[in-house]
XYZ file of C-alpha atoms in Angstrom:
704
model
C 22.815 33.678 -31.131
C 24.173 35.217 -34.412
C 22.237 34.541 -37.609
C 25.181 32.834 -39.310
C 25.397 30.284 -36.438
C 21.706 29.402 -36.687
C 22.080 28.421 -40.316
C 24.945 26.055 -39.644
C 23.166 23.307 -37.673
C 24.275 20.074 -39.380
C 21.405 17.830 -40.556
C 22.839 14.899 -38.623
C 22.536 16.935 -35.399
C 18.868 17.714 -36.136
C 18.271 14.017 -36.801
C 20.163 12.953 -33.672
C 18.137 15.303 -31.456
C 14.918 13.935 -32.948
C 16.114 10.363 -32.422
C 17.144 11.053 -28.820
C 13.717 12.510 -27.983
C 11.962 9.500 -29.451
C 14.211 7.093 -27.555
C 13.795 8.931 -24.252
C 10.007 9.116 -24.585
C 9.923 5.409 -25.430
C 11.932 4.584 -22.315
C 9.724 6.907 -20.238
C 6.753 4.907 -21.515
C 8.415 1.589 -20.626
C 9.417 2.791 -17.156
C 6.500 4.933 -16.003
C 3.540 3.443 -17.862
C 4.440 -0.239 -18.336
C 6.709 -0.526 -15.259
C 9.014 -2.586 -17.488
C 12.272 -0.763 -18.291
C 14.549 -2.205 -20.964
C 17.660 -0.106 -20.197
C 19.505 0.741 -16.999
C 19.184 4.071 -15.178
C 22.747 4.893 -16.212
C 21.943 4.325 -19.897
C 18.831 6.482 -19.595
C 20.814 9.243 -17.877
C 23.375 9.139 -20.690
C 20.652 9.729 -23.299
C 19.270 12.685 -21.335
C 22.748 14.099 -20.840
C 23.474 13.940 -24.566
C 20.165 15.627 -25.435
C 20.729 18.428 -22.912
C 24.202 19.072 -24.290
C 22.955 19.253 -27.882
C 20.070 21.568 -26.937
C 22.470 23.799 -25.007
C 24.702 24.016 -28.059
C 21.803 24.474 -30.486
C 18.986 26.185 -28.519
C 16.987 26.656 -31.744
C 16.270 22.923 -31.581
C 14.489 23.150 -28.199
C 10.761 22.421 -28.527
C 7.992 22.541 -25.892
C 7.578 18.766 -26.062
C 11.263 17.946 -25.528
C 11.854 15.665 -22.478
C 14.261 18.308 -21.162
C 11.395 20.790 -20.809
C 9.529 18.977 -18.051
C 11.097 21.212 -15.390
C 12.611 24.657 -15.551
C 9.690 27.045 -15.999
C 9.569 30.325 -14.133
C 7.000 30.636 -11.334
C 3.625 31.868 -12.573
C 1.936 34.942 -11.117
C -1.365 33.143 -11.203
C -3.318 30.556 -13.186
C -5.291 31.675 -16.200
C -8.662 30.132 -16.943
C -9.065 27.435 -19.581
C -12.495 26.503 -21.002
C -13.235 22.798 -21.466
C -14.443 22.041 -25.003
C -16.760 19.457 -23.434
C -17.800 19.900 -19.775
C -16.059 17.815 -17.110
C -19.095 16.870 -15.059
C -19.077 15.363 -11.577
C -20.630 11.957 -10.898
C -23.629 10.948 -8.834
C -22.677 8.942 -5.737
C -24.047 5.705 -4.354
C -23.204 4.193 -0.970
C -25.563 1.204 -0.967
C -25.930 -1.760 -3.309
C -29.629 -0.994 -3.700
C -28.740 2.427 -5.144
C -26.497 0.782 -7.755
C -29.262 -1.630 -8.771
C -31.645 1.334 -9.082
C -29.066 3.122 -11.280
C -29.155 0.141 -13.659
C -32.959 0.053 -13.650
C -33.167 3.806 -14.221
C -30.996 3.520 -17.330
C -33.175 0.742 -18.716
C -36.327 2.746 -18.055
C -34.833 5.803 -19.772
C -33.824 3.699 -22.818
C -37.088 1.700 -22.821
C -35.192 -1.554 -22.388
C -36.542 -4.722 -20.718
C -35.573 -4.929 -17.039
C -33.965 -8.369 -17.530
C -31.795 -7.161 -20.418
C -28.155 -6.851 -19.255
C -26.201 -3.655 -19.898
C -22.428 -3.819 -20.314
C -20.379 -1.541 -18.043
C -16.751 -0.617 -17.549
C -15.588 -0.567 -13.932
C -12.422 0.881 -12.415
C -11.072 2.046 -9.043
C -12.079 5.609 -8.181
C -8.740 7.288 -7.510
C -8.886 9.850 -4.719
C -6.994 12.607 -6.525
C -7.470 15.677 -8.696
C -9.256 15.498 -12.072
C -7.393 17.108 -14.970
C -7.662 17.419 -18.750
C -4.771 17.121 -21.232
C -5.296 18.667 -24.655
C -3.168 17.116 -27.400
C -3.049 18.728 -30.862
C -1.232 16.925 -33.660
C 0.034 14.597 -30.939
C 1.716 17.328 -28.864
C 0.594 18.393 -25.385
C -0.703 21.956 -25.709
C -2.664 22.594 -22.539
C -3.190 20.875 -19.212
C -5.953 22.117 -16.919
C -7.739 21.297 -13.686
C -11.442 20.380 -13.739
C -12.376 23.635 -11.984
C -16.148 24.103 -12.036
C -16.484 21.632 -14.903
C -16.662 24.345 -17.563
C -13.605 26.468 -16.725
C -10.392 25.044 -15.301
C -6.995 26.457 -14.355
C -4.050 26.255 -16.739
C -1.451 24.115 -14.940
C 0.358 22.938 -18.085
C 3.883 23.581 -16.814
C 3.188 21.776 -13.540
C 1.683 18.785 -15.345
C 4.770 18.555 -17.513
C 6.779 17.646 -14.397
C 4.767 14.409 -14.064
C 6.734 11.810 -15.970
C 3.764 9.571 -16.701
C 2.286 12.346 -18.833
C 3.721 12.132 -22.361
C 4.634 15.468 -23.907
C 3.884 13.937 -27.298
C 1.643 10.986 -28.138
C 3.198 8.198 -30.154
C 2.086 4.813 -31.432
C 3.623 2.239 -29.091
C 1.727 -0.698 -30.564
C 1.403 -1.993 -34.111
C -2.382 -2.194 -33.801
C -2.688 1.343 -32.377
C -4.973 3.610 -34.426
C -3.644 6.844 -35.878
C -3.332 9.602 -33.298
C -6.230 12.094 -33.645
C -5.524 15.659 -34.758
C -6.968 16.700 -31.376
C -7.885 14.697 -28.318
C -8.823 15.937 -24.838
C -7.751 13.248 -22.391
C -9.226 13.124 -18.883
C -7.378 11.663 -15.926
C -6.773 11.770 -12.203
C -3.542 13.133 -10.736
C -2.701 11.423 -7.454
C 0.010 10.981 -4.865
C 1.018 7.568 -3.538
C 0.572 6.754 0.142
C 4.344 6.452 0.553
C 5.050 9.888 -0.942
C 2.179 11.407 1.079
C 3.629 10.025 4.315
C 7.099 11.339 3.447
C 5.843 14.848 2.631
C 3.740 15.043 5.791
C 6.659 13.926 7.960
C 8.723 16.728 6.442
C 5.931 19.266 6.985
C 5.451 18.222 10.613
C 9.209 18.480 11.229
C 9.062 22.049 9.879
C 6.068 22.691 12.159
C 3.808 23.159 9.122
C 0.233 21.929 8.967
C 0.219 18.466 7.329
C -1.992 17.622 4.383
C -5.218 15.933 5.466
C -5.031 13.190 2.818
C -3.232 12.285 -0.441
C -5.922 13.996 -2.546
C -5.399 17.243 -0.633
C -1.632 16.832 -1.066
C -1.908 16.156 -4.811
C -4.130 19.206 -5.334
C -1.811 21.420 -3.290
C 1.210 20.167 -5.203
C -0.330 20.621 -8.653
C -1.515 24.161 -7.918
C 1.936 25.457 -6.960
C 2.835 28.638 -8.823
C 6.402 27.352 -9.066
C 6.693 24.129 -11.143
C 9.987 23.399 -9.373
C 7.985 22.734 -6.174
C 5.591 20.442 -8.051
C 8.527 18.546 -9.551
C 9.879 17.724 -6.072
C 6.659 15.929 -5.180
C 6.183 12.616 -6.917
C 2.777 12.928 -8.553
C 1.321 10.322 -10.882
C -1.622 10.012 -13.257
C -4.204 7.475 -14.391
C -6.189 8.372 -17.530
C -9.839 7.310 -17.492
C -11.505 8.824 -20.542
C -11.654 11.378 -23.313
C -13.620 14.550 -23.985
C -13.622 16.369 -27.312
C -11.893 14.429 -30.123
C -11.135 15.243 -33.773
C -9.894 12.655 -36.246
C -10.985 9.479 -34.487
C -14.288 8.134 -33.183
C -14.423 5.730 -30.252
C -17.334 3.320 -30.094
C -17.037 2.113 -26.501
C -15.507 3.249 -23.227
C -13.579 -0.038 -23.153
C -12.024 0.885 -26.495
C -10.940 4.194 -24.943
C -9.287 2.418 -22.019
C -7.557 -0.083 -24.316
C -6.379 2.530 -26.840
C -4.925 5.248 -24.606
C -1.984 3.064 -23.402
C -1.106 2.321 -27.049
C -0.527 6.064 -27.452
C 1.625 6.271 -24.309
C -1.024 7.262 -21.753
C -1.235 5.414 -18.444
C -4.515 3.641 -17.603
C -5.194 1.810 -14.338
C -4.440 -1.908 -14.971
C -7.368 -2.887 -12.744
C -10.047 -1.637 -15.162
C -12.515 -4.359 -16.129
C -15.477 -4.978 -18.395
C -18.640 -6.072 -16.552
C -21.310 -7.824 -18.583
C -24.067 -6.694 -16.185
C -24.645 -4.674 -13.019
C -24.207 -7.757 -10.811
C -20.615 -8.131 -12.042
C -20.023 -4.433 -11.349
C -21.241 -4.902 -7.759
C -18.982 -7.945 -7.355
C -16.050 -5.881 -8.633
C -16.807 -3.286 -5.935
C -16.542 -6.018 -3.291
C -13.251 -7.316 -4.720
C -11.673 -3.865 -4.855
C -12.878 -3.004 -1.349
C -11.237 -6.209 -0.098
C -7.805 -5.214 -1.444
C -8.251 -1.461 -0.992
C -5.720 -1.090 1.812
C -3.044 -3.012 -0.109
C -3.032 -0.544 -3.003
C -0.178 1.984 -3.129
C -2.660 4.836 -3.667
C -5.916 5.930 -2.042
C -9.257 5.067 -3.613
C -12.697 5.944 -2.291
C -14.849 3.637 -4.401
C -15.269 2.472 -7.976
C -16.626 4.173 -11.095
C -19.267 2.399 -13.173
C -19.851 3.597 -16.752
C -22.118 2.361 -19.532
C -19.729 0.883 -22.084
C -21.564 1.746 -25.311
C -20.788 5.401 -26.151
C -23.820 5.581 -28.444
C -25.930 5.070 -25.316
C -24.131 8.010 -23.688
C -25.599 10.233 -26.378
C -29.100 8.871 -25.779
C -28.846 9.056 -21.997
C -27.390 12.572 -21.935
C -26.728 14.513 -18.754
C -28.545 16.145 -15.883
C -27.645 19.594 -14.564
C -24.231 18.629 -13.162
C -23.785 14.907 -13.801
C -24.136 12.339 -16.612
C -26.836 9.663 -16.522
C -24.474 6.986 -17.868
C -21.977 6.906 -14.982
C -22.003 6.385 -11.211
C -19.453 6.556 -8.385
C -20.082 3.601 -6.063
C -18.330 4.790 -2.903
C -16.760 2.969 0.032
C -17.334 3.913 3.638
C -15.239 7.027 4.451
C -11.933 6.487 6.298
C -11.732 9.985 7.819
C -13.999 12.049 10.018
C -13.822 14.896 12.531
C -14.590 14.657 16.234
C -13.440 16.116 19.535
C -10.425 15.102 21.617
C -11.779 14.649 25.152
C -8.706 13.376 27.022
C -5.328 11.650 26.649
C -4.145 8.547 28.503
C -0.714 6.914 28.375
C -0.221 3.193 27.667
C 2.894 1.132 28.366
C 3.878 -1.546 25.836
C 5.825 -4.802 26.258
C 9.149 -3.061 25.472
C 8.359 -0.235 27.907
C 7.384 2.249 25.194
C 4.922 4.841 26.510
C 2.305 5.752 23.904
C -0.222 8.592 24.175
C -3.755 7.486 23.327
C -6.498 9.976 22.475
C -9.917 9.518 24.065
C -12.420 10.775 21.499
C -16.040 11.733 21.340
C -17.395 8.595 19.596
C -17.484 8.917 15.807
C -18.328 6.419 13.057
C -15.512 5.876 10.536
C -15.543 3.166 7.884
C -18.592 1.551 9.468
C -16.927 1.277 12.908
C -17.446 3.465 15.983
C -14.076 4.952 16.976
C -13.505 6.174 20.547
C -9.695 5.960 20.833
C -6.840 6.870 18.501
C -3.055 6.894 18.685
C -1.115 10.129 19.065
C 2.209 8.364 18.275
C 4.689 10.181 20.560
C 5.540 13.423 22.333
C 7.193 15.011 19.271
C 4.085 14.365 17.162
C 1.889 16.133 19.733
C 4.249 19.098 20.053
C 4.890 19.566 16.336
C 1.173 19.597 15.515
C 0.252 21.492 18.695
C -2.591 19.098 19.514
C -4.557 20.015 22.639
C -7.236 18.430 24.789
C -10.580 19.867 23.685
C -9.471 20.291 20.052
C -11.657 19.259 17.163
C -9.454 16.793 15.254
C -9.365 14.936 11.944
C -9.269 11.193 12.636
C -8.300 8.505 10.154
C -8.930 4.781 10.082
C -7.875 2.525 7.193
C -8.559 -1.221 7.282
C -7.356 -2.824 10.487
C -4.878 -0.046 11.199
C -5.253 1.600 14.618
C -7.160 4.889 14.232
C -4.876 7.916 14.325
C -5.256 11.660 14.684
C -4.144 13.374 11.491
C -4.282 17.001 12.606
C -6.120 19.455 14.869
C -8.621 21.853 13.341
C -7.301 25.033 14.932
C -9.967 27.233 13.356
C -12.500 25.705 15.760
C -10.589 26.564 18.939
C -12.477 28.440 21.643
C -9.573 29.189 23.992
C -10.677 26.502 26.452
C -8.302 23.863 25.017
C -5.534 22.519 27.282
C -1.969 21.540 26.429
C -1.022 17.848 26.648
C 1.764 17.229 29.158
C 3.797 14.059 28.634
C 4.511 12.189 31.910
C 8.032 12.109 33.329
C 7.351 8.836 35.199
C 5.706 5.563 34.180
C 1.928 5.875 34.662
C 1.828 2.246 35.849
C 4.848 1.613 38.106
C 6.121 5.161 38.704
C 9.639 4.550 37.352
C 11.361 7.581 35.792
C 11.004 7.420 32.008
C 14.077 7.393 29.757
C 14.586 8.337 26.101
C 17.632 7.223 24.130
C 19.437 9.684 21.894
C 17.950 9.714 18.407
C 14.657 8.097 19.491
C 11.265 9.778 19.761
C 9.845 7.273 22.255
C 9.946 7.520 26.051
C 10.300 4.142 27.791
C 9.787 2.690 31.240
C 13.095 0.965 32.180
C 11.493 -1.248 34.857
C 11.217 -4.824 33.549
C 8.952 -5.724 36.454
C 6.436 -3.082 35.381
C 2.950 -4.628 35.446
C 1.937 -3.295 32.016
C 5.083 -4.619 30.329
C 4.566 -8.003 31.947
C 0.991 -8.332 30.706
C 1.857 -7.300 27.162
C 4.891 -9.622 27.027
C 2.676 -12.555 27.966
C 0.028 -11.525 25.399
C 2.648 -11.212 22.653
C 4.293 -14.529 23.548
C 0.942 -16.354 23.426
C -0.339 -14.621 20.272
C -1.362 -16.568 17.184
C 1.746 -15.832 15.110
C 4.067 -16.479 18.050
C 3.539 -19.533 20.319
C -0.181 -19.677 19.499
C -1.461 -20.574 22.970
C -5.211 -21.004 22.687
C -7.291 -19.460 25.483
C -4.622 -17.056 26.723
C -6.019 -13.595 25.971
C -5.787 -10.184 27.595
C -7.909 -10.936 30.666
C -6.070 -14.177 31.423
C -2.679 -12.480 31.011
C -3.769 -9.693 33.371
C -5.013 -12.178 35.940
C -1.782 -14.208 35.819
C 0.329 -11.097 36.375
C -2.095 -9.706 38.996
C -1.769 -12.872 41.076
C 2.019 -12.890 40.532
C 1.785 -16.370 39.003
C 4.034 -15.398 36.077
C 6.856 -12.918 35.761
C 8.228 -14.075 32.400
C 6.633 -16.195 29.636
C 8.727 -19.163 30.793
C 6.654 -19.361 34.007
C 3.590 -20.393 31.968
C 5.041 -23.865 31.348
C 5.420 -24.634 35.058
C 1.811 -23.916 36.075
C -0.597 -26.772 36.812
C -4.323 -27.180 36.253
C -5.023 -26.319 39.884
C -3.057 -23.084 39.502
C -5.289 -21.963 36.626
C -8.395 -22.834 38.646
C -7.455 -19.960 40.980
C -8.114 -17.467 38.174
C -11.504 -15.684 38.007
C -14.052 -17.649 35.969
C -11.904 -20.806 35.719
C -13.336 -24.220 36.538
C -11.597 -27.550 35.891
C -12.469 -27.870 32.184
C -11.381 -24.338 31.274
C -8.196 -24.713 33.314
C -7.395 -28.048 31.646
C -7.985 -26.572 28.156
C -5.564 -23.739 28.860
C -2.981 -26.120 30.289
C -3.378 -28.334 27.176
C -2.942 -25.295 24.956
C 0.299 -24.378 26.711
C 1.537 -27.966 26.445
C 0.684 -28.069 22.732
C 2.654 -24.876 22.104
C 5.889 -26.580 23.190
C 6.235 -28.006 19.685
C 6.953 -25.000 17.512
C 9.357 -23.620 14.919
C 12.487 -21.595 15.538
C 11.015 -18.652 13.631
C 7.872 -18.541 15.778
C 9.919 -18.879 18.951
C 12.197 -15.983 18.022
C 9.199 -13.796 17.250
C 7.575 -14.795 20.561
C 10.631 -13.652 22.538
C 9.698 -10.068 21.723
C 13.163 -8.853 20.685
C 12.979 -5.197 19.656
C 13.050 -4.682 15.878
C 12.438 -8.402 15.264
C 9.031 -8.889 13.673
C 7.651 -12.018 12.042
C 9.567 -11.635 8.792
C 12.856 -10.876 10.546
C 12.397 -13.838 12.921
C 11.822 -16.193 10.000
C 14.830 -14.763 8.169
C 17.057 -15.375 11.207
C 15.714 -18.917 11.631
C 16.407 -19.770 7.983
C 19.896 -18.263 8.063
C 21.191 -19.695 11.387
C 19.138 -22.928 11.537
C 19.642 -23.226 15.308
C 19.183 -21.104 18.396
C 22.764 -21.852 19.510
C 24.270 -20.316 16.370
C 22.053 -17.238 16.534
C 22.946 -16.611 20.180
C 26.645 -16.710 19.304
C 26.215 -14.388 16.278
C 28.131 -11.114 16.253
C 27.046 -7.721 14.911
C 29.075 -8.427 11.767
C 27.370 -11.814 11.271
C 23.937 -10.215 11.534
C 24.493 -7.103 9.414
C 25.897 -9.331 6.655
C 22.351 -10.649 6.172
C 20.347 -8.603 3.613
C 17.484 -6.963 5.464
C 19.141 -6.832 8.894
C 20.283 -3.293 9.705
C 22.674 -2.114 12.437
C 19.853 -1.146 14.827
C 18.193 -4.562 14.612
C 21.550 -6.359 14.841
C 22.501 -4.416 17.978
C 19.123 -5.182 19.569
C 19.511 -8.925 18.860
C 23.049 -9.100 20.261
C 22.077 -7.147 23.397
C 19.002 -9.346 23.949
C 20.958 -12.600 23.959
C 23.772 -11.173 26.096
C 21.345 -10.094 28.790
C 21.520 -12.482 31.762
C 17.795 -12.279 32.547
C 16.950 -13.217 28.965
C 19.449 -16.080 29.065
C 17.778 -17.456 32.189
C 14.330 -17.131 30.625
C 15.376 -18.984 27.454
C 17.063 -21.740 29.443
C 13.896 -22.136 31.518
C 11.765 -22.352 28.366
C 13.970 -25.064 26.888
C 14.021 -26.996 30.157
C 10.226 -26.899 30.112
C 10.319 -28.857 26.858
C 10.209 -26.310 24.046
C 11.359 -28.065 20.859
C 11.800 -26.951 17.279
C 10.693 -28.717 14.135
C 13.345 -29.964 11.743
C 12.775 -31.060 8.185
C 12.994 -34.753 7.480
C 15.214 -35.775 4.575
C 12.919 -36.857 1.807
C 13.213 -38.743 -1.413
C 13.668 -36.588 -4.502
C 10.457 -35.612 -6.249
C 10.021 -35.139 -10.021
C 10.964 -31.565 -10.965
C 7.696 -30.864 -12.775
C 7.760 -27.148 -11.864
C 11.324 -26.557 -13.024
C 11.712 -23.180 -14.724
C 8.556 -21.753 -13.110
C 8.511 -19.047 -10.445
C 5.604 -18.601 -8.023
C 4.534 -15.912 -5.553
C 1.884 -16.583 -2.886
C -0.277 -13.876 -1.336
C -3.261 -14.030 1.015
C -4.451 -16.857 3.269
C -4.636 -20.381 1.803
C -7.014 -23.057 3.096
C -5.205 -26.279 2.124
C -1.852 -25.279 3.587
C 0.073 -22.283 4.812
C 1.972 -20.041 2.404
C 5.264 -21.410 3.751
C 4.085 -24.971 3.048
C 3.002 -23.926 -0.456
C 6.428 -22.414 -1.133
C 8.052 -25.590 0.158
C 5.949 -27.708 -2.225
C 6.971 -25.570 -5.195
C 10.649 -25.815 -4.245
C 10.499 -29.598 -3.838
C 8.992 -29.883 -7.305
C 11.844 -27.963 -8.877
C 10.194 -24.553 -9.047
C 11.147 -21.302 -7.399
C 9.084 -19.496 -4.749
C 9.807 -15.844 -4.161
C 8.254 -13.053 -2.095
C 8.554 -10.254 -4.644
C 6.469 -9.764 -7.781
C 8.379 -8.952 -10.962
C 8.170 -9.814 -14.642
C 10.284 -12.904 -13.928
C 7.353 -14.443 -12.026
C 5.152 -16.931 -13.909
C 2.266 -17.268 -11.458
C 0.899 -15.334 -8.487
C -1.297 -17.607 -6.364
C -4.004 -15.571 -4.643
C -5.598 -16.648 -1.371
C -8.099 -14.856 0.840
C -7.373 -11.188 1.657
C -4.347 -10.891 -0.652
C -1.806 -8.128 -0.213
C -0.273 -5.595 -2.578
C 1.407 -8.429 -4.519
C -1.965 -9.204 -6.124
C -2.375 -5.620 -7.317
C 1.171 -5.556 -8.693
C 0.574 -8.837 -10.521
C -2.450 -7.274 -12.200
C -0.481 -4.170 -13.131
C 2.295 -6.277 -14.716
C -0.106 -8.644 -16.468
C 1.201 -11.706 -14.596
C -1.008 -14.802 -14.587
C -2.920 -15.154 -11.292
C -4.325 -18.405 -9.905
C -6.728 -18.956 -7.057
C -6.038 -21.853 -4.692
C -8.220 -24.299 -6.613
C -6.487 -23.436 -9.890
C -3.068 -23.935 -8.268
C -4.099 -27.374 -7.001
C -5.448 -28.242 -10.456
C -2.126 -27.195 -12.017
C -0.288 -29.576 -9.690
C -2.760 -32.352 -10.458
C -2.316 -31.856 -14.208
C 1.448 -32.270 -13.736
C 0.914 -35.594 -11.962
C 1.687 -34.394 -8.445
C 0.416 -36.510 -5.540
C -0.137 -33.647 -3.125
C -1.534 -35.880 -0.390
C 1.714 -37.860 -0.342
C 3.819 -34.709 -0.047
C 1.690 -33.252 2.749
C 1.697 -36.498 4.737
C 5.461 -36.378 5.313
C 6.252 -36.291 8.994
C 8.565 -33.824 10.680
C 10.658 -34.785 13.647
C 11.141 -32.430 16.509
C 14.460 -32.109 18.259
C 15.314 -30.431 21.479
C 18.035 -27.790 21.784
C 19.973 -27.137 24.982
C 21.841 -23.923 25.652
C 24.118 -22.086 28.061
């Protein structure tokens, strides 16, 4: 650009560019760090568009910390080394509670403290990602590096700039924030969410590329791309957990570090806590392990750190790890073993699923001998073979699955897996619809489908028939006593006594359980029918929308797709199910047997003591079900919703809560346990016993 043009940048343009950058970084902070945007996406896009246009017109105004400079760097030829001013040491691990208690005792011995004297710790989830360091000078991001060997890392500054939770310049976002130091080396963990990891692996498998073994592996591979454009396409995130070298400010405690970094625009995990002693740290480990599978990211334990930074100086470090910190790990969720054989199972809808028979391996404290292989395409795309050494994954109660074969260990003796062309149970020729990956057995009389239909119908969240498990379902189908679930209601005690292991008492209990199940709800009944694409939530949604089975049966595709949450595929499946003559006969037989649905009794108006308050319930409650709790809130004038947002006043947490609990913590929403919720109602003068004692009448529906 000519010299005379450079000199003619109007002051108001310089000021506007500065103002735009500040506004955009503020909104980045609100959106990515606080998860609480205050402008729409369109308004944000308009700000970015204006800044880009001004920088294009006046390129002299472009600075390295401009929001427009997050992406657009040329691919690097390699990564240069970056020394860490203070070493980034690894942590000692502990797997057992006794090791954690010994860690606490060891610290006290080293400091000559009494054994009964409590030490304060900070505790936080241990993110399974890639450790990095961000060097800020005069508030601006100068260098971003990997941990490397702890002393030398790799310069990945341009790649880190593509992560929108990393501020390019630190700013004071809180009135009580201290002044930003002249230099601060911030440590954090770059990670990839489970959702993004799944998406990337699906894409890699479709391209016949080797999938990433886990989110940590994916995050590391994404951050170490020579081309930042590739990194930018993968949604990486960051939690900051500490600081290294600092000039211009002195922290006194680790808790102060964790509380201060967000005030400068840096994202810290909202689940960090202060533990007054080691017992509280151990309890925190138990709490986090309980909700581990509900988190949107992978964690492999918690990190425990002495809170007082003066004690860090006294405790010092060992060769490769500090004495003041410990990683208290969970049981691993992945392991390697050998694929011995593959068998094919047939589900209640006829879907044929390949199941891997494995050399027994312990994963997450459980011995795993079988794992799902999903479908034929999955096997082919990953080229999994019998005899392969494979990486197996198990998380929570999820069925173990094979992640990938370890091809480097192949000997040449491995055998290809051939998918059957006919049903392994009844011999019917398998079919696969266009656009589907699943092969199905079309024979409704197939033994395997019959057993699984009965098991699903009788399951706890469906008709809840006590005493009707797998073995009983198999025996009933074996002896041709039932062909459809409707047949269950026409069997007598003497019929059940013909089953193996059944005497009079056991037969009577099962018959009583079947009789008891006749009184149910429309939602449970719809779920029990086993309509494809209709799970529990969908069944409840349909029950609430249509109110009666008659109206649902008459519903058209247009009626169904008009309901938020019901897509064309589910709508088509529902319409086809109720138009099928066999299904019509089965439903009619069920209703003739005495199946009835609960209807709400009209009740007197209750005082609206919860008006203006919004509640979310998560986890199992002891005093009532979640649906009953939501009903109570609604009757008292409040609002009960299923999604957590800043509009929610309370999140009531039961046993084994889901991801809603974690989101409530991240948004700073008040959480109540069940006892605290009941106390809140009591304080507002609610007679809960009176509400819960209301009777419901059951009415019978006739169809066809």
